[in-house]
mmCIF file of C-alpha atoms in Angstrom:
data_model
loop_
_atom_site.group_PDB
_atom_site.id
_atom_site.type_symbol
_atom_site.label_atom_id
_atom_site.label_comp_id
_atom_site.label_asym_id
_atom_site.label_seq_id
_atom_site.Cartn_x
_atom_site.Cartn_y
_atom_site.Cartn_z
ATOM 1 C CA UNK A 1 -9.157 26.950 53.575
ATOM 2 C CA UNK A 2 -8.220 26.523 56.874
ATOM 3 C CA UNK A 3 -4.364 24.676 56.948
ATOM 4 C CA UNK A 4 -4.003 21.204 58.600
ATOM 5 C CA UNK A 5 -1.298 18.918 58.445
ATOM 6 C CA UNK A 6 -0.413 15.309 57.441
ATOM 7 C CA UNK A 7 2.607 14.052 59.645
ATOM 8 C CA UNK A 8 4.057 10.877 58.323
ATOM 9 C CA UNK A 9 5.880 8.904 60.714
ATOM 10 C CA UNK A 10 4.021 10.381 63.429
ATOM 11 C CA UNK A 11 5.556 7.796 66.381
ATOM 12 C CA UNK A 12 9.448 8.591 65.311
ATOM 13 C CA UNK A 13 11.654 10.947 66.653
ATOM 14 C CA UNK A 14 10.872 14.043 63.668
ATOM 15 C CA UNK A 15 6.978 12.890 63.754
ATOM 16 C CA UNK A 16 6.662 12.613 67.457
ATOM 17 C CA UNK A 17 7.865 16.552 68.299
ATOM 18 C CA UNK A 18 6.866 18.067 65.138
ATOM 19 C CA UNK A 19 3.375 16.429 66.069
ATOM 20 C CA UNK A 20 3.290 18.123 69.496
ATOM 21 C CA UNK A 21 4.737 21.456 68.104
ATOM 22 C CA UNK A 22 1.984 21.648 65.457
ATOM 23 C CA UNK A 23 -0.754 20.867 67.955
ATOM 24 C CA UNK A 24 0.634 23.168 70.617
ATOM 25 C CA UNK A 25 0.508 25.937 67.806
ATOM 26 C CA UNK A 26 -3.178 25.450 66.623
ATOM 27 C CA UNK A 27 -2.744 23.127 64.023
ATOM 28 C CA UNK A 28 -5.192 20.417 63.328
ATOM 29 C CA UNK A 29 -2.974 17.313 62.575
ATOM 30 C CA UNK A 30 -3.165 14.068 61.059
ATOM 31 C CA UNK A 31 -0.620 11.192 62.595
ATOM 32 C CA UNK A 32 -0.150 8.395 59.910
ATOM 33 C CA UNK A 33 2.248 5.220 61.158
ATOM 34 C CA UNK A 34 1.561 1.766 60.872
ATOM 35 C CA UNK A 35 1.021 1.889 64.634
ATOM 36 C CA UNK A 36 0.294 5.463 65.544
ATOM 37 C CA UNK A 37 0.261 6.443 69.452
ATOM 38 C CA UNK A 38 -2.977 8.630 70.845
ATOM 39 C CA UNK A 39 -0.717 10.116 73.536
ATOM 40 C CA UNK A 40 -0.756 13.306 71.518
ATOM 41 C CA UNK A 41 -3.834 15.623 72.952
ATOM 42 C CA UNK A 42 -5.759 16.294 69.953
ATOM 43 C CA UNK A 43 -3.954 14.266 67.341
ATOM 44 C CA UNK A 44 -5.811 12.422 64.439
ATOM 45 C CA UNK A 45 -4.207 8.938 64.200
ATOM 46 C CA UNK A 46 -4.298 7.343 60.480
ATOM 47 C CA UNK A 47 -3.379 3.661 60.691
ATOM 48 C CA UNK A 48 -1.780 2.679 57.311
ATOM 49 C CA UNK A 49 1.429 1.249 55.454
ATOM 50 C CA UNK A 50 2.538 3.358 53.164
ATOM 51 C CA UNK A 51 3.762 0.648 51.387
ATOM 52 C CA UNK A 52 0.353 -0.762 50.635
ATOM 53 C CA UNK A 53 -1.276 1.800 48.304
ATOM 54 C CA UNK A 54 -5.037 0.095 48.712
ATOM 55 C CA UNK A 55 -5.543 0.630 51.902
ATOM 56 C CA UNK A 56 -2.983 4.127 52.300
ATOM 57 C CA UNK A 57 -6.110 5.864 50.053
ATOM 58 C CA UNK A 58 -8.446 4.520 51.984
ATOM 59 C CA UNK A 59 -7.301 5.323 55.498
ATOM 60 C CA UNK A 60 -6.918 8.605 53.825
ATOM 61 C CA UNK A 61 -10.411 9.060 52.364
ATOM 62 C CA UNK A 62 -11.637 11.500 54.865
ATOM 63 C CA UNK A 63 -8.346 13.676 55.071
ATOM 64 C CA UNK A 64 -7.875 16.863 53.364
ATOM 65 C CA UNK A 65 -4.423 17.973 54.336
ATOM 66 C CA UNK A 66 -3.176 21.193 53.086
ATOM 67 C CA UNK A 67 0.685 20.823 54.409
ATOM 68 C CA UNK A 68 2.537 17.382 54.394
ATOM 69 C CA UNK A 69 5.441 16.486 56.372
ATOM 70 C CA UNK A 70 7.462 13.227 55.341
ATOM 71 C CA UNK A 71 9.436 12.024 58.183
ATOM 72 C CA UNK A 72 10.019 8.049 57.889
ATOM 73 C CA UNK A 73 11.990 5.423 56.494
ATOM 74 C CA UNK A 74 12.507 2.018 56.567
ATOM 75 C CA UNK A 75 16.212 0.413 56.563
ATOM 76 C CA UNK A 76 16.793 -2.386 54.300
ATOM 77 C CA UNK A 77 20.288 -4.076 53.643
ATOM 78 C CA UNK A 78 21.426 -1.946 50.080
ATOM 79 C CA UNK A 79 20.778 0.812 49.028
ATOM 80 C CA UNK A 80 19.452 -0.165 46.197
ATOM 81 C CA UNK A 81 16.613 -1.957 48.285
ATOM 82 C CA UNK A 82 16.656 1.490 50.111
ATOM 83 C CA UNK A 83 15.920 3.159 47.333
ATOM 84 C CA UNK A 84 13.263 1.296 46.192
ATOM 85 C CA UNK A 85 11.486 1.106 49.740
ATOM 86 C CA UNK A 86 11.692 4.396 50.717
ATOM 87 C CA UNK A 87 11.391 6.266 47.159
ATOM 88 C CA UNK A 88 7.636 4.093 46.812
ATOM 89 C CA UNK A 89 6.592 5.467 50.280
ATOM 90 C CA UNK A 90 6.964 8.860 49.417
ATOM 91 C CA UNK A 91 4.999 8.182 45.883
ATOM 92 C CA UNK A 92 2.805 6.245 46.993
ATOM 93 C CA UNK A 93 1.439 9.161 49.975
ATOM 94 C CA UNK A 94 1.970 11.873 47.463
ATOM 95 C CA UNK A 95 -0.761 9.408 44.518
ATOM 96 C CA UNK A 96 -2.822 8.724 47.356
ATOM 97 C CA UNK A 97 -3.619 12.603 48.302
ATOM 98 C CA UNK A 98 -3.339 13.540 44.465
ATOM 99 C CA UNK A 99 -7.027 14.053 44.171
ATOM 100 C CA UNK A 100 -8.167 15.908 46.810
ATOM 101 C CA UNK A 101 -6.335 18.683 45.261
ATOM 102 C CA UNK A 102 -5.868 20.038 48.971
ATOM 103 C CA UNK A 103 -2.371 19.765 49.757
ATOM 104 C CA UNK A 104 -0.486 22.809 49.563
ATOM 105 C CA UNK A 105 3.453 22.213 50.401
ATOM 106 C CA UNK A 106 5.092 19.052 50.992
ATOM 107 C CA UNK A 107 7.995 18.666 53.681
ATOM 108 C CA UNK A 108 10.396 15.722 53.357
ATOM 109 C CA UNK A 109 12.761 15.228 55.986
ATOM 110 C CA UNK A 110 16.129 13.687 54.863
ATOM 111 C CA UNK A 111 19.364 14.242 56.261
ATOM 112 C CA UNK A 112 23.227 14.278 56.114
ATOM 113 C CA UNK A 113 23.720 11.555 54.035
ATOM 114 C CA UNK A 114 22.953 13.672 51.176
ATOM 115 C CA UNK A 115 26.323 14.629 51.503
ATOM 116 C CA UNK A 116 28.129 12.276 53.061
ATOM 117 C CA UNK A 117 26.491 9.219 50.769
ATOM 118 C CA UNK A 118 24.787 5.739 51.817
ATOM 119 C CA UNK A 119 25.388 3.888 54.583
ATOM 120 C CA UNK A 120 27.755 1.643 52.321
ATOM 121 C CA UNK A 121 30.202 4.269 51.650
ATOM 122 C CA UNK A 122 29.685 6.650 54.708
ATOM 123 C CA UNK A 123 31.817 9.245 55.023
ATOM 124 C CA UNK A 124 34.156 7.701 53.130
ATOM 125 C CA UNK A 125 33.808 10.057 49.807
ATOM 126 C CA UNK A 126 37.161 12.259 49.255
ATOM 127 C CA UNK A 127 34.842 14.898 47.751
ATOM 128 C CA UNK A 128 33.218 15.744 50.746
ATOM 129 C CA UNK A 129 33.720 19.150 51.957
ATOM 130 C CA UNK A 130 33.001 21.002 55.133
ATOM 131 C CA UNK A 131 30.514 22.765 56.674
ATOM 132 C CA UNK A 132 27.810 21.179 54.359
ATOM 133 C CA UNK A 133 26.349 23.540 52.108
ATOM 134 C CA UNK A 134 22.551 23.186 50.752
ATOM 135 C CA UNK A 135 23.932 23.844 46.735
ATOM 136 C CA UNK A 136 26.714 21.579 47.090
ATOM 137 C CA UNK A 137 26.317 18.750 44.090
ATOM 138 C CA UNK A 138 24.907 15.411 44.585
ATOM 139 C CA UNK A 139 27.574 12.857 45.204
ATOM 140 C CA UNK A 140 27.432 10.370 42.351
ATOM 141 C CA UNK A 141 26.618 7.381 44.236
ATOM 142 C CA UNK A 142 22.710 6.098 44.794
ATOM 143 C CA UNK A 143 21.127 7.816 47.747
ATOM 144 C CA UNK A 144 17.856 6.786 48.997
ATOM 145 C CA UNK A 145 17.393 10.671 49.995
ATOM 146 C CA UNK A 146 18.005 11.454 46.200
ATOM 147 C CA UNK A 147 15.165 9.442 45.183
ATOM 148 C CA UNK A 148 12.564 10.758 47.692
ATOM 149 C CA UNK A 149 13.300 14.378 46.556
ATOM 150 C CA UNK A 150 12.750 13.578 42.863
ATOM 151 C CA UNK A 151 9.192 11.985 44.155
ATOM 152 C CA UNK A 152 8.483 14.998 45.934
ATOM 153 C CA UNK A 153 9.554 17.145 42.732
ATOM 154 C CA UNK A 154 7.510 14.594 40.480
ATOM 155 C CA UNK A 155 4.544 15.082 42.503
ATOM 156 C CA UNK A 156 4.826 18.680 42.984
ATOM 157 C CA UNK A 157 4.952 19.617 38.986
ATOM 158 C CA UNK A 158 1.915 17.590 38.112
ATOM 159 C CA UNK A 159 -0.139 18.858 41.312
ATOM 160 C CA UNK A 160 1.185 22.211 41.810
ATOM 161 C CA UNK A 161 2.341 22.033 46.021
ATOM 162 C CA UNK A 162 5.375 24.267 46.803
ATOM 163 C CA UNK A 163 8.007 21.622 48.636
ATOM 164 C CA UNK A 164 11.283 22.128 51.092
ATOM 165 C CA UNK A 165 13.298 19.639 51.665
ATOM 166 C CA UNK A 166 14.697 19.516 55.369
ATOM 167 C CA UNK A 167 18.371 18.300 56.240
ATOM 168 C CA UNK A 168 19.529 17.854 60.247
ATOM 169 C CA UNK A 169 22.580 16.242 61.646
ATOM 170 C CA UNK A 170 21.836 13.693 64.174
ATOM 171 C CA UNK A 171 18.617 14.335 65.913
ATOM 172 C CA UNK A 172 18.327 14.797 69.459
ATOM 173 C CA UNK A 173 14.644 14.119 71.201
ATOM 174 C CA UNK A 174 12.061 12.212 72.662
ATOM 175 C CA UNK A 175 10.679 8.874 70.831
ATOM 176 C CA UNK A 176 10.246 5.406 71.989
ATOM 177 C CA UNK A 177 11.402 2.472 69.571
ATOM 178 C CA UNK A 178 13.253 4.431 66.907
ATOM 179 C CA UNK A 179 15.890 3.421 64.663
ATOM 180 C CA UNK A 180 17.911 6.571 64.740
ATOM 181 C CA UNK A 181 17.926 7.802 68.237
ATOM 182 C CA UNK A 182 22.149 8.704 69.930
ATOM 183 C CA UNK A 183 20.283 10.373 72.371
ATOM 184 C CA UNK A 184 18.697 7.669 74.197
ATOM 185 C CA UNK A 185 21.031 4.904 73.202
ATOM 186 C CA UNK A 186 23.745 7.428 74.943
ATOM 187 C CA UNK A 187 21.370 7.328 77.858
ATOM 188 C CA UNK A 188 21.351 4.100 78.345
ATOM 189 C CA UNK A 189 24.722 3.124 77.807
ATOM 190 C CA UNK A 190 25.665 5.628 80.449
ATOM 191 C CA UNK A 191 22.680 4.309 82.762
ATOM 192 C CA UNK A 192 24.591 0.752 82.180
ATOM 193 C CA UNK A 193 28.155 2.374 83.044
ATOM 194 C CA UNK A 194 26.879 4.198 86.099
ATOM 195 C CA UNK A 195 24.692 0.711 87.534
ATOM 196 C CA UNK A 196 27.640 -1.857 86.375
ATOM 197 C CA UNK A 197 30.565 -0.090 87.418
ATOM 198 C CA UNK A 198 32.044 -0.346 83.933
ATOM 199 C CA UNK A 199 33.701 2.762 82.180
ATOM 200 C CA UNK A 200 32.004 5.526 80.031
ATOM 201 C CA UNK A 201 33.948 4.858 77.040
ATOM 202 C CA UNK A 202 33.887 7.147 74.398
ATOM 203 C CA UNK A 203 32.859 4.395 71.225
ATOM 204 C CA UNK A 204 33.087 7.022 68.177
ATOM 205 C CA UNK A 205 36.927 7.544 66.191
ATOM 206 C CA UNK A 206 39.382 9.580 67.246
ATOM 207 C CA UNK A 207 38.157 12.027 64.471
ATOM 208 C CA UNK A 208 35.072 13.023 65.917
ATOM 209 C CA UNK A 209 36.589 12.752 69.728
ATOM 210 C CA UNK A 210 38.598 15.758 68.611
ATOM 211 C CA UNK A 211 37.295 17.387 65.535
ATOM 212 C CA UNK A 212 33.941 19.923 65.610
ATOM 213 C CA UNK A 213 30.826 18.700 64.952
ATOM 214 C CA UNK A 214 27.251 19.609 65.544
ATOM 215 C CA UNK A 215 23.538 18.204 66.045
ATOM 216 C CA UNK A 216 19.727 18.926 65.544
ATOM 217 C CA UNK A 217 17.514 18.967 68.519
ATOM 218 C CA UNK A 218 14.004 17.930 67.383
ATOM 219 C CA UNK A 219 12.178 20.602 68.689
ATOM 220 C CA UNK A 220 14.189 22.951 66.736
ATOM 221 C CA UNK A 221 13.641 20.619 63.605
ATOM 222 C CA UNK A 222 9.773 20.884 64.359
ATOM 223 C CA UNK A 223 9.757 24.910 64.003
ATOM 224 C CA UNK A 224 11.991 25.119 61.050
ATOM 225 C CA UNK A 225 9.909 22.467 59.210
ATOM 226 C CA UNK A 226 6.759 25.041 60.376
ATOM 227 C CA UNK A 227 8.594 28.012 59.613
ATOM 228 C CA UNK A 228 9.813 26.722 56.159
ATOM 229 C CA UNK A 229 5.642 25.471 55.179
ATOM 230 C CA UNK A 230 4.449 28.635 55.220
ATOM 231 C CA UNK A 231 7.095 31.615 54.274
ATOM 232 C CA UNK A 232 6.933 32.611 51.081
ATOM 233 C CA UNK A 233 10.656 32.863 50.330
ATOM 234 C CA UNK A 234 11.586 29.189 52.468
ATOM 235 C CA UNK A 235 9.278 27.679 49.370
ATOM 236 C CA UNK A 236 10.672 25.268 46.703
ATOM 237 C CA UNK A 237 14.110 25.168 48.911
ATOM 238 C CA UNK A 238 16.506 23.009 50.382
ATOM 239 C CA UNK A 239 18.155 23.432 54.187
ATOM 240 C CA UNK A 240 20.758 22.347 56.707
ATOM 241 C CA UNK A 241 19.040 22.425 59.906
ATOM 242 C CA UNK A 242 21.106 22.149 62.966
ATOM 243 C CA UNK A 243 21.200 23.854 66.717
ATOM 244 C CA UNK A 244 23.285 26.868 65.625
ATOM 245 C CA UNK A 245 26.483 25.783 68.104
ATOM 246 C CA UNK A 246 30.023 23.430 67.391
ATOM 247 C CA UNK A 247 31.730 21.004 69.727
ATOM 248 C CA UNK A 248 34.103 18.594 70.226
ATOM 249 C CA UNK A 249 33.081 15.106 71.541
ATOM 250 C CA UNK A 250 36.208 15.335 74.016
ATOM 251 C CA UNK A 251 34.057 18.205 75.465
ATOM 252 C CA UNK A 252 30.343 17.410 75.327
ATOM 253 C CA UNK A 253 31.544 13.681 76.611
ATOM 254 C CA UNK A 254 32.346 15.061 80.079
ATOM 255 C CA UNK A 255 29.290 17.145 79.827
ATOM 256 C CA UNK A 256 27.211 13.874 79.586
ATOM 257 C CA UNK A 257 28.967 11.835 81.915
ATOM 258 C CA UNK A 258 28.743 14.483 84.803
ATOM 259 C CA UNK A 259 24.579 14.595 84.168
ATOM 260 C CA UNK A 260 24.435 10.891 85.095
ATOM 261 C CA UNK A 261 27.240 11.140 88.155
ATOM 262 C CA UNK A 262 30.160 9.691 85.879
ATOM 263 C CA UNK A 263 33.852 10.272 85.670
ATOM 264 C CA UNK A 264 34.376 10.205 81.739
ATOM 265 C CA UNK A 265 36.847 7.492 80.953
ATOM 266 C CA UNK A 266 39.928 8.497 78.991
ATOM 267 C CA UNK A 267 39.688 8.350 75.514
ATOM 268 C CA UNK A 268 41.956 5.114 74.844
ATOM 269 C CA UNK A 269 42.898 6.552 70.989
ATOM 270 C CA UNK A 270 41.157 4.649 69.183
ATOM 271 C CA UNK A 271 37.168 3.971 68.781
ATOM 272 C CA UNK A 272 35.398 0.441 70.932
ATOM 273 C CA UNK A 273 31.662 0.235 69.104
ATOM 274 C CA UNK A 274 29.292 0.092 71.515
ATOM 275 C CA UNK A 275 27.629 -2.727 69.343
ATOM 276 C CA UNK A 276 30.766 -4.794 71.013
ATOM 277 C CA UNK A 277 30.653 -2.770 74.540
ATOM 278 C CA UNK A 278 26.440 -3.368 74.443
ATOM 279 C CA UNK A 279 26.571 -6.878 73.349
ATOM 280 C CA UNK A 280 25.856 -8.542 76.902
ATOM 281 C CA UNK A 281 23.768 -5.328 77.609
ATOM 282 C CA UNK A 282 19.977 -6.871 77.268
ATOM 283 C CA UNK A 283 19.904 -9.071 80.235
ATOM 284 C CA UNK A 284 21.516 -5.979 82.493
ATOM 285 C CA UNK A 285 18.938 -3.940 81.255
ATOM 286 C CA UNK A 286 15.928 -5.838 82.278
ATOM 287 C CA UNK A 287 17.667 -5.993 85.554
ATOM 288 C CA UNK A 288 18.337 -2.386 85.546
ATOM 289 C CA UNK A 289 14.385 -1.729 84.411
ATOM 290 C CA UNK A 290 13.470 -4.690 86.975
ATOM 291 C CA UNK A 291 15.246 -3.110 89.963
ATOM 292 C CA UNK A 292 14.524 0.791 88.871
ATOM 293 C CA UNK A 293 10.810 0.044 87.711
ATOM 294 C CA UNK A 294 10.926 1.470 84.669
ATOM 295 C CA UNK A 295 8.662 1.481 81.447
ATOM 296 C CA UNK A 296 10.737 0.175 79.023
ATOM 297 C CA UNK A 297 12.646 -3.469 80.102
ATOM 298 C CA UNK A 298 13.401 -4.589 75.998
ATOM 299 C CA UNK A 299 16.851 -2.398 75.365
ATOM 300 C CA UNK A 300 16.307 -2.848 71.675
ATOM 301 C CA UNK A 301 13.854 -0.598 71.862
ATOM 302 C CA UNK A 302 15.454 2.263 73.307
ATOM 303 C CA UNK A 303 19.049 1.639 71.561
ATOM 304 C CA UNK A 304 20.012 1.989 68.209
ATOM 305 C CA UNK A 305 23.669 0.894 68.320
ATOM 306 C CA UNK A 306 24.352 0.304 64.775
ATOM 307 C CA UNK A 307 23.459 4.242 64.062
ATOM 308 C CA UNK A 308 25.293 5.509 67.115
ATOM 309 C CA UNK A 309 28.448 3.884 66.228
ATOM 310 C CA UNK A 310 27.861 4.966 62.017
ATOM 311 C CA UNK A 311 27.444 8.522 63.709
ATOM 312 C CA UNK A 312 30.614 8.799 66.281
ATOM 313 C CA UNK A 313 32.826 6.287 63.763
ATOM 314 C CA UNK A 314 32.607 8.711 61.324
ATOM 315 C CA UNK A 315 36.815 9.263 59.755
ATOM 316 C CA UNK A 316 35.815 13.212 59.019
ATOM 317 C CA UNK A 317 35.010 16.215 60.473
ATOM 318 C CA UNK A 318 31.141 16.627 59.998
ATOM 319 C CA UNK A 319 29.953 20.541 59.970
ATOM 320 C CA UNK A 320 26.696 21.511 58.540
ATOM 321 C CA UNK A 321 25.996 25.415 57.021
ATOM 322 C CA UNK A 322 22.939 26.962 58.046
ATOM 323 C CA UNK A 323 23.319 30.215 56.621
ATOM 324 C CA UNK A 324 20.469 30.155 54.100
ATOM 325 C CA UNK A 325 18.000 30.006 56.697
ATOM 326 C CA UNK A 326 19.555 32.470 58.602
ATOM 327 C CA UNK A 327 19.440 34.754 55.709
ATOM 328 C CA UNK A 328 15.448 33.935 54.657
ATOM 329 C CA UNK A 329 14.613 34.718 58.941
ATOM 330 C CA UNK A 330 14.743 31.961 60.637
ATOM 331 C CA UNK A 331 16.891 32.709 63.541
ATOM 332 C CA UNK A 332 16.431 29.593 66.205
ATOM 333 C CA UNK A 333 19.133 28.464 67.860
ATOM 334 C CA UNK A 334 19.733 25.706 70.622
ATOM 335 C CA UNK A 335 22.602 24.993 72.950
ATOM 336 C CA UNK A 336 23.202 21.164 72.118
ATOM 337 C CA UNK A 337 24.238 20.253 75.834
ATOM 338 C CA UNK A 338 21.249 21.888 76.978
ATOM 339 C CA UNK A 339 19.555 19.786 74.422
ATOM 340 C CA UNK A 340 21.055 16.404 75.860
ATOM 341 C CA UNK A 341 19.932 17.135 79.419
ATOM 342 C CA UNK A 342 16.728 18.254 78.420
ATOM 343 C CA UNK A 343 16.213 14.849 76.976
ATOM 344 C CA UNK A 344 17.570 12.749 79.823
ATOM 345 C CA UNK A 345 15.105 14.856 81.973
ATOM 346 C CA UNK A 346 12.117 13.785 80.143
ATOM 347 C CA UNK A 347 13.315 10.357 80.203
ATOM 348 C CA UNK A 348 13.894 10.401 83.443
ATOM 349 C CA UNK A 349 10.190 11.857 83.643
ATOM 350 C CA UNK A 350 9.070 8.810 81.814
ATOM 351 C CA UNK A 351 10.318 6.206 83.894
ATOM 352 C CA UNK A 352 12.649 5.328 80.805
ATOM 353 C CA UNK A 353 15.628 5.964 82.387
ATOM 354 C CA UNK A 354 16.189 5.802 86.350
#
């Protein structure tokens, strides 16, 4: 049987490149969103809500997916309304496929949070301990990214799919309207800076202006989530995935302000949000799209403040392992500077940025 995949959450960030990757590698490929985009050559859109289980089986009557790839969510105000949400979106795509009997592995994409807990108590755990290693305990807290593995598990004892479960840092890539995106929100905060005259403030905590860190570029995420659906010994397993490199903010910031023509502003000691430096910021940007033509005049879609400052607020160091892939033979690595300008080029490309 020939393999084909089933991208959930085709129009987000993971869904979007892994999408493309799969495609550009031979795969045939299924997009499911509520809304998916046709801008990907040879993609099969599937328009359904995976939160409506009627009409999930039958926008998925025709497909036969061997190899599913889980990479949405949808934020809600707990976590125990995340859990609920997000835990029945995973169950409800695994039931719907359960009798075709065709799938063969199931990918869920999850993240960080796995170790540093909810977005109630992020990073706030005295537990935590760095780099992030894949057999390190669940905190004892409700996760949302708990309950979507123990779907996936459910689903793959009674229908017999091998599974991996896939864990980046922040993501770095290319999507339009997505809730978890630094890399574009940085973009156009700095594209605000550089048009208003106003400084390139560093918003994050003093913690991750000087401690190391490190990110996922999506592209990266895309081949490991590949590489782990069909090697033998990546099956049934849990991994980090992030760009192979460490930095410190105080460093990559001057990187990023010198790709858009800024003078980094020093870092005043102590952390200004960008949801209070971005407040005034729609108006400016429909000037700034106005003025520069660009595609995108509604900032909201293009900035996810509320995730940018969680990310650079963080009070710890943040490190992530990667090791066990390393080990089983996957041996990517990306340069996570290179990674920033290679998205501000494509936005740039894309008339989202000027």
């Amino acid at each position: 049987m020939e393999s084909s995949a089933l991208v959930a959450g085709a129009t987000g960030i993971v869904g979007n490149n892994l999408a493309r990757h799969l495609r550009e590698r031979g795969w045939p490929v299924y997009g499911l969103a509520r809304r998916p985009r046709i801008d990907i050559a040879g993609m099969l859109p599937i328009t359904a809500d995976l939160l409506d289980p009627a009409s999930l089986r039958s926008a998925l009557r025709a497909a036969r997916p061997t190899h599913v790839f889980f990479s949405t969510w949808l934020r809600h105000k707990t976590e125990a309304e995340n859990i609920l949400v997000n835990s029945a979106m995973v169950r409800n795509l695994l039931d719907a496929l359960s009798s075709t009997g065709s799938v063969r592995h199931v990918a869920l994409v999850t993240g960080l949070k796995h170790y540093l807990g909810p977005f109630e108590a992020y990073g706030q755990s005295s537990l935590i301990a760095t780099p992030f290693r894949e057999d390190q305990p669940r905190l004892d807290v409700e996760n949302f990214y708990y309950a979507q593995e123990d779907e996936v598990f459910a689903a793959a004892k009674r229908d017999g799919f091998t599974w991996s479960i896939h864990r980046p840092h922040t993501i770095i890539g290319y999507a339009v309207g997505n809730a978890m995106n630094l890399g574009t929100t940085l973009a156009a905060y700095a594209t605000i800076c550089r048009e208003t005259r106003r400084p390139f403030l560093f918003p994050g905590s003093a913690t991750q202006w000087n401690a190391l860190t490190d990110m996922t570029d999506a592209r990266l995420l895309a081949r490991h989530l590949e590489w782990a659906a069909t090697t033998d010994a990546a099956r049934n397993q849990a991994f980090n995935v992030v760009n192979g490199d460490v930095f410190r903010w105080k460093w990559m910031w001057g990187r990023l302000a010198d790709w858009f023509g800024l003078q980094p502003a020093a870092f005043p000691g102590e952390g200004r949000p960008l949801e209070g430096q971005m407040g005034d910021a729609g108006p400016i940007w429909s000037d700034i799209a106005r003025k520069h033509h660009l595609a995108e005049p509604d900032l909201n879609r293009l900035a996810s403040v509320w995730h940018t400052d969680a990310d650079l607020g963080r009070p710890i160091e943040v490190v992530t392992d990667m090791s066990k892939s390393r080990r089983l033979g996957f041996p990517d690595y990306q340069a996570t500077d290179e990674s920033f300008f290679d998205l501000f080029t494509t936005l740039r490309e894309m008339r989202i940025i000027p």
